[in-house]
Each structure stands twice: as C-alpha cells, then as structure tokens.
Coordinates of C-alpha atoms in Angstrom, one line a residue:
M2 CA -13.6 -81.2 40.5
T3 CA -12.0 -80.3 43.9
A4 CA -13.0 -81.7 47.3
S5 CA -14.3 -78.3 48.2
T6 CA -16.5 -78.2 45.1
D7 CA -17.7 -81.8 45.8
R8 CA -18.7 -80.9 49.3
K9 CA -20.5 -77.8 48.1
W10 CA -22.8 -79.8 45.9
W11 CA -23.2 -82.6 48.4
A12 CA -24.3 -80.0 51.0
F13 CA -26.6 -78.5 48.4
T14 CA -28.2 -81.9 47.8
G15 CA -28.7 -82.7 51.5
V16 CA -30.0 -79.2 52.4
G17 CA -32.2 -79.2 49.2
L18 CA -33.8 -82.5 50.3
I19 CA -34.6 -81.1 53.7
S20 CA -36.1 -77.9 52.2
F21 CA -38.0 -80.2 49.8
L22 CA -39.8 -81.7 52.8
G23 CA -41.6 -78.6 53.8
C24 CA -42.8 -78.0 50.2
I25 CA -43.9 -81.6 49.6
D26 CA -45.7 -81.5 53.0
L27 CA -47.6 -78.4 51.9
T28 CA -49.0 -79.7 48.6
I29 CA -49.6 -83.3 49.8
V30 CA -51.7 -82.1 52.7
N31 CA -53.9 -79.9 50.4
T32 CA -54.4 -82.9 48.0
A33 CA -55.2 -85.1 51.0
A34 CA -57.8 -82.7 52.4
P35 CA -60.9 -84.3 50.9
Q36 CA -60.0 -87.7 52.4
I37 CA -59.0 -86.2 55.7
Q38 CA -62.4 -84.5 55.7
A39 CA -64.2 -87.8 55.0
D40 CA -62.2 -89.9 57.4
L41 CA -62.0 -87.6 60.4
G42 CA -65.3 -85.7 59.8
A43 CA -63.4 -82.4 59.4
S44 CA -65.3 -79.2 58.6
V45 CA -63.9 -76.4 56.4
T46 CA -62.8 -74.7 59.6
D47 CA -61.0 -77.9 60.7
L48 CA -59.3 -78.2 57.4
Q49 CA -58.4 -74.5 57.6
L50 CA -56.8 -75.1 61.0
I51 CA -54.9 -78.1 59.8
V52 CA -53.3 -75.9 57.1
N53 CA -53.1 -72.7 59.1
M54 CA -51.8 -74.2 62.4
F55 CA -48.6 -75.2 60.5
I56 CA -48.4 -71.5 59.3
V57 CA -49.1 -70.2 62.8
A58 CA -46.2 -72.2 64.2
L59 CA -44.0 -71.0 61.3
S60 CA -45.0 -67.4 62.1
M61 CA -44.4 -67.9 65.8
F62 CA -40.9 -69.3 65.5
M63 CA -39.5 -68.1 62.1
V64 CA -37.6 -65.1 63.3
T65 CA -36.6 -66.9 66.5
M66 CA -35.1 -69.8 64.7
G67 CA -33.4 -67.5 62.2
R68 CA -31.7 -65.7 65.1
L69 CA -30.9 -68.9 67.0
A70 CA -29.3 -70.3 63.8
D71 CA -27.2 -67.1 63.3
T72 CA -26.1 -67.1 67.0
Y73 CA -25.6 -70.8 67.8
G74 CA -25.0 -72.4 64.4
R75 CA -27.1 -73.0 61.4
R76 CA -26.0 -76.7 61.1
R77 CA -26.8 -77.4 64.7
L78 CA -30.3 -75.9 64.4
L79 CA -30.9 -77.6 61.1
Y80 CA -30.3 -81.0 62.6
T81 CA -32.4 -80.4 65.6
G82 CA -35.3 -79.0 63.6
T83 CA -35.2 -81.8 61.1
V84 CA -35.4 -84.6 63.7
V85 CA -38.3 -82.9 65.4
F86 CA -40.0 -82.5 62.1
A87 CA -39.7 -86.3 61.5
L88 CA -41.2 -87.1 64.9
A89 CA -44.1 -84.6 64.3
S90 CA -44.7 -86.2 60.9
L91 CA -44.9 -89.6 62.5
G92 CA -47.4 -88.3 65.1
A93 CA -49.6 -86.6 62.4
G94 CA -49.9 -89.8 60.5
L95 CA -51.0 -91.6 63.7
A96 CA -53.5 -88.8 64.7
P97 CA -56.9 -90.4 65.7
G98 CA -58.9 -87.1 65.3
T99 CA -58.7 -83.6 64.0
G100 CA -57.6 -82.2 67.4
W101 CA -54.5 -84.4 67.4
L102 CA -53.7 -83.7 63.8
I103 CA -53.9 -79.9 64.3
A104 CA -51.5 -80.3 67.3
F105 CA -49.0 -82.3 65.4
R106 CA -49.3 -79.8 62.5
F107 CA -48.3 -77.1 64.9
L108 CA -45.2 -79.1 66.0
Q109 CA -44.4 -79.7 62.3
G110 CA -44.6 -75.9 61.7
A111 CA -42.4 -75.1 64.7
A112 CA -39.7 -77.5 63.4
G113 CA -40.3 -76.4 59.8
A114 CA -39.3 -72.8 60.8
V115 CA -35.7 -74.2 61.1
L116 CA -35.9 -75.8 57.7
Y117 CA -37.0 -72.6 56.0
T118 CA -34.5 -70.3 57.7
S119 CA -31.4 -72.5 57.9
T120 CA -31.4 -74.0 54.4
G121 CA -31.3 -70.8 52.5
A122 CA -28.5 -69.3 54.7
I123 CA -26.5 -72.6 54.5
V124 CA -26.7 -72.6 50.7
Q125 CA -25.6 -68.9 50.6
N126 CA -22.7 -69.7 52.9
A127 CA -21.6 -72.7 50.7
F128 CA -21.4 -70.8 47.4
P129 CA -19.3 -67.7 46.3
P130 CA -21.1 -64.4 45.8
S131 CA -21.1 -64.7 42.0
Q132 CA -23.0 -68.0 42.2
R133 CA -25.5 -67.3 45.0
G134 CA -28.4 -66.2 42.8
R135 CA -28.0 -69.3 40.7
A136 CA -27.7 -71.6 43.8
I137 CA -30.7 -70.1 45.5
G138 CA -32.6 -70.4 42.3
A139 CA -31.6 -74.0 42.1
L140 CA -32.7 -74.5 45.7
Y141 CA -36.1 -73.2 44.9
G142 CA -36.1 -75.4 41.8
V143 CA -35.7 -78.3 44.3
N144 CA -38.6 -76.8 46.3
G145 CA -40.6 -76.5 43.1
L146 CA -39.9 -80.2 42.4
G147 CA -41.3 -81.0 45.9
L148 CA -44.4 -78.9 45.0
A149 CA -44.6 -80.6 41.6
V150 CA -44.3 -84.1 43.0
G151 CA -46.5 -83.4 46.0
P152 CA -49.9 -83.2 44.4
L153 CA -49.4 -86.2 42.1
L154 CA -47.7 -88.3 44.7
G155 CA -50.3 -87.2 47.3
G156 CA -53.0 -88.3 44.9
V157 CA -51.4 -91.7 44.4
I158 CA -50.7 -92.2 48.1
V159 CA -54.1 -91.1 49.2
S160 CA -55.8 -93.3 46.7
A161 CA -53.6 -96.3 47.3
V162 CA -52.8 -96.5 51.0
G163 CA -54.6 -93.5 52.7
W164 CA -53.8 -90.0 53.9
H165 CA -51.7 -91.1 56.9
W166 CA -48.8 -91.9 54.5
V167 CA -48.5 -88.4 53.2
F168 CA -47.0 -87.6 56.6
W169 CA -45.0 -90.8 57.2
L170 CA -43.3 -90.3 53.8
N171 CA -41.2 -87.6 55.5
V172 CA -39.4 -90.0 57.8
P173 CA -37.2 -91.9 55.2
L174 CA -36.5 -88.7 53.3
I175 CA -35.2 -87.1 56.5
A176 CA -32.9 -90.1 57.2
V177 CA -31.4 -89.7 53.7
A178 CA -31.0 -85.9 54.0
L179 CA -29.3 -86.1 57.4
T180 CA -26.8 -88.7 56.1
L181 CA -25.8 -86.4 53.2
C182 CA -25.5 -83.3 55.4
S183 CA -23.4 -85.1 58.1
F184 CA -20.2 -85.0 56.0
S185 CA -20.8 -82.0 53.8
V186 CA -22.5 -79.1 55.7
K187 CA -20.1 -76.9 57.5
E188 CA -21.1 -75.0 60.6
S189 CA -21.7 -71.3 60.1
R190 CA -22.9 -68.5 62.4
D191 CA -22.8 -64.8 62.9
Q192 CA -19.6 -64.4 64.9
G193 CA -20.5 -60.9 66.1
A194 CA -24.0 -61.9 67.4
P195 CA -24.1 -60.7 71.1
G196 CA -27.0 -62.9 72.1
L197 CA -30.8 -63.2 72.1
D198 CA -33.2 -60.4 72.8
L199 CA -35.5 -62.4 75.0
P200 CA -38.2 -59.7 75.6
G201 CA -38.5 -59.2 71.8
L202 CA -38.6 -62.9 71.2
V203 CA -41.5 -63.4 73.6
L204 CA -43.5 -60.5 72.2
I205 CA -43.2 -61.4 68.6
S206 CA -43.8 -65.1 69.4
L207 CA -47.1 -64.1 71.0
G208 CA -48.2 -61.2 68.8
I209 CA -47.9 -62.8 65.3
P210 CA -49.8 -66.1 66.1
A211 CA -52.5 -64.1 67.8
V212 CA -53.1 -62.1 64.5
V213 CA -53.2 -65.4 62.5
L214 CA -55.5 -67.2 64.9
A215 CA -57.9 -64.2 65.1
F216 CA -58.2 -64.1 61.3
T217 CA -58.5 -67.9 61.1
L218 CA -61.2 -68.3 63.8
G219 CA -62.9 -64.9 63.6
D220 CA -65.6 -66.1 61.2
H221 CA -66.2 -69.2 63.4
W222 CA -66.3 -67.3 66.6
G223 CA -68.0 -64.2 65.2
W224 CA -66.0 -61.0 64.3
S225 CA -67.6 -59.0 67.1
S226 CA -67.3 -61.7 69.7
A227 CA -65.3 -61.2 72.8
R228 CA -62.8 -63.9 71.9
T229 CA -62.0 -62.4 68.5
L230 CA -61.8 -58.8 69.6
G231 CA -59.8 -59.8 72.7
L232 CA -57.3 -61.8 70.5
L233 CA -56.9 -58.9 68.1
A234 CA -56.4 -56.4 71.0
F235 CA -53.8 -58.7 72.5
A236 CA -52.0 -59.0 69.1
A237 CA -52.0 -55.3 68.7
A238 CA -50.7 -54.6 72.2
S239 CA -48.0 -57.3 71.8
L240 CA -46.8 -56.0 68.4
V241 CA -46.8 -52.3 69.6
A242 CA -44.7 -53.4 72.6
F243 CA -42.4 -55.4 70.4
H244 CA -41.8 -52.3 68.2
A245 CA -41.0 -50.2 71.3
V246 CA -38.7 -52.8 72.7
E247 CA -36.8 -53.4 69.4
R248 CA -36.1 -49.7 69.0
R249 CA -34.2 -49.7 72.2
A250 CA -32.6 -53.1 71.9
A251 CA -28.8 -53.3 71.4
D252 CA -29.3 -56.3 69.0
P253 CA -32.9 -56.3 67.8
I254 CA -34.6 -59.3 66.4
I255 CA -35.9 -57.2 63.5
D256 CA -34.0 -54.1 62.7
F257 CA -36.7 -51.8 61.6
R258 CA -34.2 -49.8 59.6
L259 CA -34.4 -52.6 57.1
F260 CA -37.8 -51.3 56.1
R261 CA -36.1 -48.3 54.7
H262 CA -34.3 -50.5 52.2
R263 CA -36.3 -50.8 49.0
A264 CA -34.9 -54.3 48.2
F265 CA -36.1 -55.6 51.6
L266 CA -39.5 -53.8 51.4
G267 CA -40.0 -55.3 47.9
A268 CA -39.1 -58.7 49.2
I269 CA -41.6 -58.8 52.1
V270 CA -44.4 -57.4 49.9
S271 CA -43.7 -60.0 47.3
D272 CA -43.5 -62.8 49.9
F273 CA -46.8 -61.7 51.5
A274 CA -48.7 -61.6 48.2
L275 CA -47.2 -64.8 46.9
A276 CA -48.3 -66.8 50.0
C277 CA -51.7 -65.2 50.0
F278 CA -52.2 -66.4 46.4
Y279 CA -51.0 -70.0 46.6
A280 CA -52.4 -70.8 50.0
T281 CA -55.9 -69.7 48.7
V282 CA -55.7 -71.6 45.4
L283 CA -54.2 -74.8 46.8
F284 CA -56.8 -74.9 49.6
L285 CA -59.9 -74.3 47.5
L286 CA -59.1 -75.9 44.2
P287 CA -58.7 -79.5 45.5
L288 CA -62.1 -79.2 47.3
Y289 CA -63.6 -77.9 44.1
L290 CA -62.2 -80.8 42.1
S291 CA -63.3 -83.3 44.6
G292 CA -66.7 -81.9 45.7
V293 CA -67.9 -80.3 42.4
R294 CA -66.1 -82.3 39.7
S295 CA -65.9 -85.7 41.6
Y296 CA -62.2 -86.1 40.9
D297 CA -60.2 -88.7 42.8
G298 CA -56.8 -88.1 44.2
Y299 CA -55.0 -89.2 41.0
A300 CA -56.9 -86.7 38.8
T301 CA -56.5 -83.9 41.3
G302 CA -52.8 -84.4 41.6
A303 CA -52.3 -84.7 37.8
L304 CA -54.1 -81.4 37.2
L305 CA -52.2 -79.5 40.0
L306 CA -49.0 -80.8 38.3
S307 CA -49.6 -78.3 35.5
C308 CA -48.8 -75.5 38.0
T309 CA -46.1 -77.0 40.1
A310 CA -44.2 -78.7 37.3
V311 CA -43.9 -75.3 35.5
M312 CA -42.6 -73.7 38.7
A313 CA -40.0 -76.5 39.2
A314 CA -38.8 -76.4 35.6
L315 CA -38.4 -72.6 35.5
S316 CA -36.9 -71.9 38.9
P317 CA -33.2 -72.7 38.0
G318 CA -33.4 -70.5 34.9
V319 CA -35.0 -67.7 37.0
G320 CA -32.1 -67.9 39.3
R321 CA -29.7 -67.2 36.5
L322 CA -31.9 -64.3 35.3
T323 CA -31.8 -62.9 38.8
D324 CA -28.0 -62.9 38.8
R325 CA -28.1 -61.0 35.5
Y326 CA -31.0 -58.5 35.8
G327 CA -31.7 -58.3 39.5
P328 CA -34.9 -59.4 41.3
R329 CA -37.3 -56.4 40.9
K330 CA -38.0 -56.9 37.2
L331 CA -38.5 -60.6 37.6
L332 CA -40.9 -60.0 40.5
A333 CA -43.0 -57.8 38.3
V334 CA -43.2 -60.5 35.6
G335 CA -44.3 -63.0 38.3
F336 CA -47.1 -60.8 39.6
A337 CA -48.3 -60.1 36.1
A338 CA -48.6 -63.9 35.5
F339 CA -50.4 -64.3 38.9
T340 CA -52.9 -61.6 37.8
V341 CA -53.6 -63.5 34.6
S342 CA -54.1 -66.7 36.5
A343 CA -56.3 -65.2 39.1
L344 CA -58.5 -63.5 36.5
M345 CA -59.0 -66.9 34.8
L346 CA -59.8 -68.7 38.1
A347 CA -62.3 -65.9 38.9
R348 CA -64.3 -67.2 36.0
I349 CA -64.4 -70.8 37.2
A350 CA -67.7 -72.6 36.8
P351 CA -69.0 -76.1 37.6
D352 CA -68.4 -77.2 34.0
S353 CA -65.1 -75.3 33.2
S354 CA -63.0 -77.3 30.8
I355 CA -59.9 -79.1 32.0
G356 CA -57.8 -77.3 29.4
Y357 CA -59.0 -73.9 30.8
L358 CA -58.1 -74.9 34.4
A359 CA -54.7 -76.3 33.3
L360 CA -53.9 -73.0 31.5
A361 CA -54.8 -71.0 34.6
L362 CA -52.5 -73.2 36.7
V363 CA -49.7 -72.9 34.1
A364 CA -49.9 -69.1 34.5
M365 CA -49.8 -69.6 38.3
G366 CA -46.7 -71.8 38.1
L367 CA -45.0 -69.2 35.9
G368 CA -45.7 -66.5 38.4
W369 CA -44.6 -68.6 41.3
A370 CA -41.2 -69.3 39.7
F371 CA -40.6 -65.7 39.0
I372 CA -41.4 -64.6 42.6
L373 CA -40.2 -67.2 45.1
G374 CA -36.4 -67.2 44.4
P375 CA -36.0 -63.5 43.5
A376 CA -37.9 -62.4 46.6
T377 CA -35.4 -64.3 48.8
V378 CA -32.4 -62.8 46.9
S379 CA -33.9 -59.4 47.3
A380 CA -34.2 -59.9 51.1
L381 CA -30.6 -61.3 51.4
S382 CA -29.2 -58.3 49.4
A383 CA -30.4 -55.9 52.2
V384 CA -28.2 -57.4 55.0
P385 CA -24.6 -58.4 55.5
E386 CA -23.8 -62.1 54.9
Q387 CA -23.5 -62.9 58.6
Q388 CA -27.2 -61.9 59.1
A389 CA -28.6 -64.0 56.4
G390 CA -30.7 -66.1 58.8
L391 CA -32.2 -63.0 60.2
A392 CA -33.2 -61.7 56.7
V393 CA -34.7 -65.0 55.6
G394 CA -36.5 -65.4 58.9
A395 CA -38.0 -61.9 58.7
S396 CA -39.1 -62.2 55.1
W397 CA -40.6 -65.7 55.7
T398 CA -42.5 -64.3 58.6
F399 CA -44.3 -62.0 56.2
H400 CA -44.6 -64.9 53.8
N401 CA -46.4 -66.9 56.5
L402 CA -48.6 -64.0 57.5
G403 CA -49.6 -63.6 53.9
G404 CA -50.6 -67.3 53.6
A405 CA -52.5 -67.4 56.9
I406 CA -54.3 -64.0 56.6
G407 CA -54.9 -64.4 52.9
L408 CA -56.4 -67.9 53.4
A409 CA -58.6 -66.7 56.3
A410 CA -59.9 -63.7 54.3
A411 CA -60.5 -65.9 51.2
I412 CA -62.5 -68.5 53.2
N413 CA -64.6 -65.8 54.8
L414 CA -65.4 -64.3 51.3
Y415 CA -66.1 -67.8 50.0
R416 CA -68.6 -68.4 52.8
L417 CA -70.3 -65.1 52.5
Q418 CA -70.8 -65.5 48.7
G419 CA -71.6 -69.2 49.0
E420 CA -74.4 -68.5 51.5
R421 CA -75.8 -65.7 49.3
T422 CA -75.7 -68.0 46.2
L423 CA -77.3 -70.9 48.1
N424 CA -80.2 -68.8 49.4
A425 CA -80.7 -67.4 45.9
E426 CA -80.6 -70.8 44.3
L427 CA -83.1 -72.2 46.8
A428 CA -85.4 -69.2 46.4
E429 CA -85.4 -69.7 42.7
R430 CA -86.5 -73.3 43.1
H431 CA -89.0 -72.4 45.9
A432 CA -87.1 -74.5 48.4
P433 CA -87.0 -73.8 52.1
T434 CA -84.0 -72.1 53.8
G435 CA -82.9 -71.8 57.4
P436 CA -79.8 -72.0 59.7
W437 CA -78.8 -75.3 58.1
T438 CA -77.7 -73.5 55.0
Q439 CA -74.6 -72.3 56.8
S440 CA -73.5 -76.0 57.2
V441 CA -74.0 -76.6 53.5
V442 CA -71.3 -74.0 52.8
G443 CA -69.1 -74.6 55.8
E444 CA -69.2 -78.5 55.8
P445 CA -68.9 -79.6 52.1
E446 CA -68.8 -83.3 53.1
H447 CA -72.4 -83.0 54.4
A448 CA -73.6 -80.5 51.8
T449 CA -75.5 -82.9 49.5
A450 CA -77.0 -84.9 52.4
L451 CA -78.3 -81.6 54.0
L452 CA -79.8 -80.4 50.7
R453 CA -81.6 -83.8 50.3
Q454 CA -82.7 -83.7 54.0
H455 CA -84.1 -80.2 54.0
T456 CA -85.4 -79.8 50.5
S457 CA -87.3 -81.9 47.9
L458 CA -84.7 -81.3 45.2
S459 CA -83.8 -84.1 42.9
G460 CA -80.4 -85.6 42.7
P461 CA -79.3 -83.6 39.6
E462 CA -80.7 -80.4 41.1
V463 CA -78.7 -81.0 44.4
G464 CA -75.5 -81.4 42.4
E465 CA -76.3 -78.3 40.3
V466 CA -77.0 -76.2 43.4
Y467 CA -73.9 -77.2 45.2
G468 CA -71.8 -76.7 42.1
Q469 CA -73.0 -73.1 41.8
V470 CA -72.5 -72.5 45.6
F471 CA -68.9 -73.6 45.6
S472 CA -68.0 -72.1 42.2
Q473 CA -69.5 -68.7 43.1
G474 CA -67.7 -68.7 46.5
M475 CA -64.4 -69.7 44.9
Q476 CA -64.8 -66.9 42.3
T477 CA -65.1 -64.3 45.0
A478 CA -61.9 -65.6 46.7
M479 CA -60.1 -65.4 43.3
W480 CA -61.1 -61.8 42.9
M481 CA -59.4 -61.1 46.2
V482 CA -56.1 -62.7 45.1
T483 CA -56.4 -60.7 41.9
G484 CA -56.4 -57.6 44.0
T485 CA -53.4 -58.7 46.1
S486 CA -51.4 -59.4 42.9
L487 CA -52.2 -56.0 41.4
A488 CA -51.4 -54.3 44.7
A489 CA -48.0 -56.0 44.8
L490 CA -47.3 -54.9 41.2
A491 CA -48.2 -51.3 42.1
V492 CA -45.8 -51.4 45.1
L493 CA -43.0 -52.8 43.1
G494 CA -43.6 -50.1 40.5
L495 CA -43.5 -47.4 43.1
L496 CA -40.3 -48.8 44.6
G497 CA -38.7 -48.9 41.2
L498 CA -39.8 -45.3 40.5
S499 CA -38.4 -44.2 43.9
A500 CA -35.1 -46.0 43.1
R501 CA -34.8 -44.2 39.8
R502 CA -35.5 -40.9 41.4
S503 CA -32.9 -41.6 44.1
T504 CA -30.3 -42.5 41.5
A505 CA -31.1 -39.4 39.4
A506 CA -30.8 -37.2 42.5
T507 CA -27.4 -38.8 43.4
C508 CA -26.1 -38.2 39.9
E509 CA -27.3 -34.6 40.0
V510 CA -25.5 -34.0 43.3
A511 CA -22.3 -35.6 41.9
A512 CA -22.5 -33.4 38.8
D513 CA -23.0 -30.3 40.9
N514 CA -20.0 -31.2 43.0
E515 CA -17.9 -31.8 39.9
L516 CA -18.8 -28.3 38.5
A517 CA -18.0 -26.7 41.8
R518 CA -14.5 -28.0 41.6

C-alpha cells in the first residue's frame, strides 16, 4: 500500500469519526429525552425545541458553511467547527435548565453544519471518481454505526451516569478525530470561487430558521397568533428577497438552475422526506417506550438498535450498488421500505408485541440505508467537483427542513389526535374534562398525576387511558410519514419517467439527423 493510499484511509477514518459525532449526538439525545424531561421538567414543546434548535442552526448555517468551506478551505473550516462543537457539547452537559440546554444545542447545530458539509466533500476529494460512490457509502456506514451505537450507548449512559454524559462523550472523540486528521487530510477548496454573496447569506440565514421556528412554535403560540403569522410573513419575505438577489448574483449561494437537474431535484426531495421520517419516529418512539411501556434506557436503546444496526450494516453495500446502478433505483427501494415501516407503526398499540415493533424498525433501517448515501451521491452528481461543498450544503438544508418541519407537523397531529382520544376516553368513563387535558397530552411527565388529580380513575384505568392517548396520537403522526414516503416515491417515479422521455427524444433527434445526412 502506497503512502498516498495510507493517507487516503487515515483521512477517511478521521473524517468519518467527526461525521460520526453528529449522528451519535442525534440518537443519544432522543434516547435521553425521557430523563431530560424528568430531570429538567421539560414539556413536549421543550423537548421539541431541544431537538429542533439543533436543526434550526443547521438550517441557518448549512449553505453558509458549505460556501465558506469551498472558498476558504474545507480542512480549515472542519477544524474550527469541530472545536466549537466540542465546546458546545461540554456546555450542553453542564446546562442547569432547558433554556441553557436549548442555547447550547443551537451552538452545536451551528458547528455541526461544518461537520455535515465538509466531511462529505473531503471524502470525495480524497478518492478517485471510480471509488467515490463506495467511499461515500462507507462514510454513511460509519454514520450508521453512530446511529446504531447511539441508542444503545445512550441507554447505558443515561441509566448508569445520567443524561449529561451523552454530550460530554463528544469531547474525547473529537480529540482522537482531530489527531487523525492532522496528518492525513489535505486542504481543498474551489480555486475559482470569487467570494461570498453577503446579501444572499444574510437572507437565507434569516428566512430558513424563521420557517422552522414558526412550524415548531406555531402550536404553542397559536397558529393565528401575531407571533406565528409575523414569523411566517418574515420568512416568506426573506426567502422571496433571497430568490431575487440570487438570480442577479454573480456567484449565487444556491444556483437555482440546479433545480432543473433531475438528479439534484431527486436528491433534495429524498433528503426532505428522509429527515421527516426519522425525526418523527426517533422523537415519538422513545417517549412511547418510556411513558406507555415503562422501558428503561437499556431496553429502549436495545430496541432502536434493530433499526440503526440494519442501516449501519447495509450502507457500505448500498454504496457499491450506487456505483453500479445509480442512485434513483436505490432511492425508490428505500422509500418503499419506509412506507412498509410507517404502515406498521401506524398500527401501534399500547400492547404491541416487541417482535412487531422490531420488524417495523428493521424496515425503517433498510429504507434509511437505501436513501441516505444515494441521495448525497445524486446531489454531488449535479455539480462540478469544486462545488461539492455547495451541493452538500444545499441538499442538507432541505434535509434539515424536512426534519424540523416534519417533526413540528407530526407533533401537532399527535396533540390534536391525543386530545380527541383523551376527551373520548374520559367521556366513556363519565370522567370530567377541562383545560387541564391539554397538559396531559403536552406534558407526558405529568400526565398520570393530572389524571389522578382531576378524575377518580383507578391506577390501571389511568395507565390504560394514557396508553390509548399516546398510541392514537402517534398513529396519526405515522400516517403523516406514510404520506411523505409515498409522495417521495411518486416524485422519483415522475423524474424517472421524465428522464426516459428525454433520452428517447434525444435518440429520435439523433436518428433524424443521421437520416438527413
């Protein structure tokens, strides 16, 4: 093995470990949610903000960091972002309340934007074109390993030493990763990049977070409230202005001509629907397992492993299939598997068997493996190599939007159905209702206490009522992600049909030209 080959794989190891951090942080936080809820008195809205504030910051800085990496150097940005991520993780573990935890999660997300955009571009630069699909597939296999280890490790850590350590764990991993990258990662940038489009950066950095926050807090504030409507109006104005500025910019942050490219359009639709799916399932399922089934951290982590371990195991092989067959067919397989998983989860009940839940999660892991890597390859295929950071940043912006908007929509559906189910269950048992019922749905940690306080239901009846409330609410959210998966399948089918028609038309024109000669 040559020195160049050695350095290529050392670089992959270091960069893969850094990319691993963002993934392990995602799944550990979801597994730790029940203990954070109990320790800090967090409501469902607080937990949603702890998850979504990370995504808000990713959305706010993803394109910016991709462009900065292309312009000033991917290695330089990677090192800076990784150090900030470590400091934010340290602060999150020390947070004395939900407000501080949400703030540090925002800082984690801002730094994480560098991790997501730079790592894929660095791996692409380190490998020859014939090996890039395999290398990116392997990178997402490492990400899948982070997702696989995250729930189980999170359950062990939370049960053994507390939720604070799910954040502090990042610090030693970062030290190892930076050591590996220090001698193996070469600097790379877009030599032709003329500079930053500052007006565009400001507008997109304000518009996208405003969309995410409006969807996240709209139910809490009220959808017709001045704050929600004002935030949506601000978001719309910012994004319309962004489009106008970018059309005239010499070097736009997002080249809207990319949206004419079927590969890029397929990538962003896939990324949006993928994140919508996993953000919803990974948020609600741990709360179901903890609150309805009384599972501890160990059991929750072990069950989620049936999803993430499948994803980790399949991702490298999916990378090789992407090199051979292209991404579109694999994306279709992925969303078909997601649809099966969502339909199974839409039938979840308080007493669903563990085998049934594990099978639904295996289907989810299969779909995840067939979407994540191929979507990135599809986005990268739409741009020249020197603009890889821009392509990854743009596609991950839609990924983040899918996660944040999808989770917000799912939580709203969960609450609406949960309140309807609660009122029906109480009416059936001739128990009183009132404004307090909203807290039963919105604050699961106080649900059983509220039911005992305001009704004369027995202990078993309280457990039965709450189990029905959460399960029915979660079922409604799962029907939503079923719809997004089917919609993604339909779009991919239309893009494939369009591609075949375009190819056929090209062949007909070529044949006519040949006959004319």
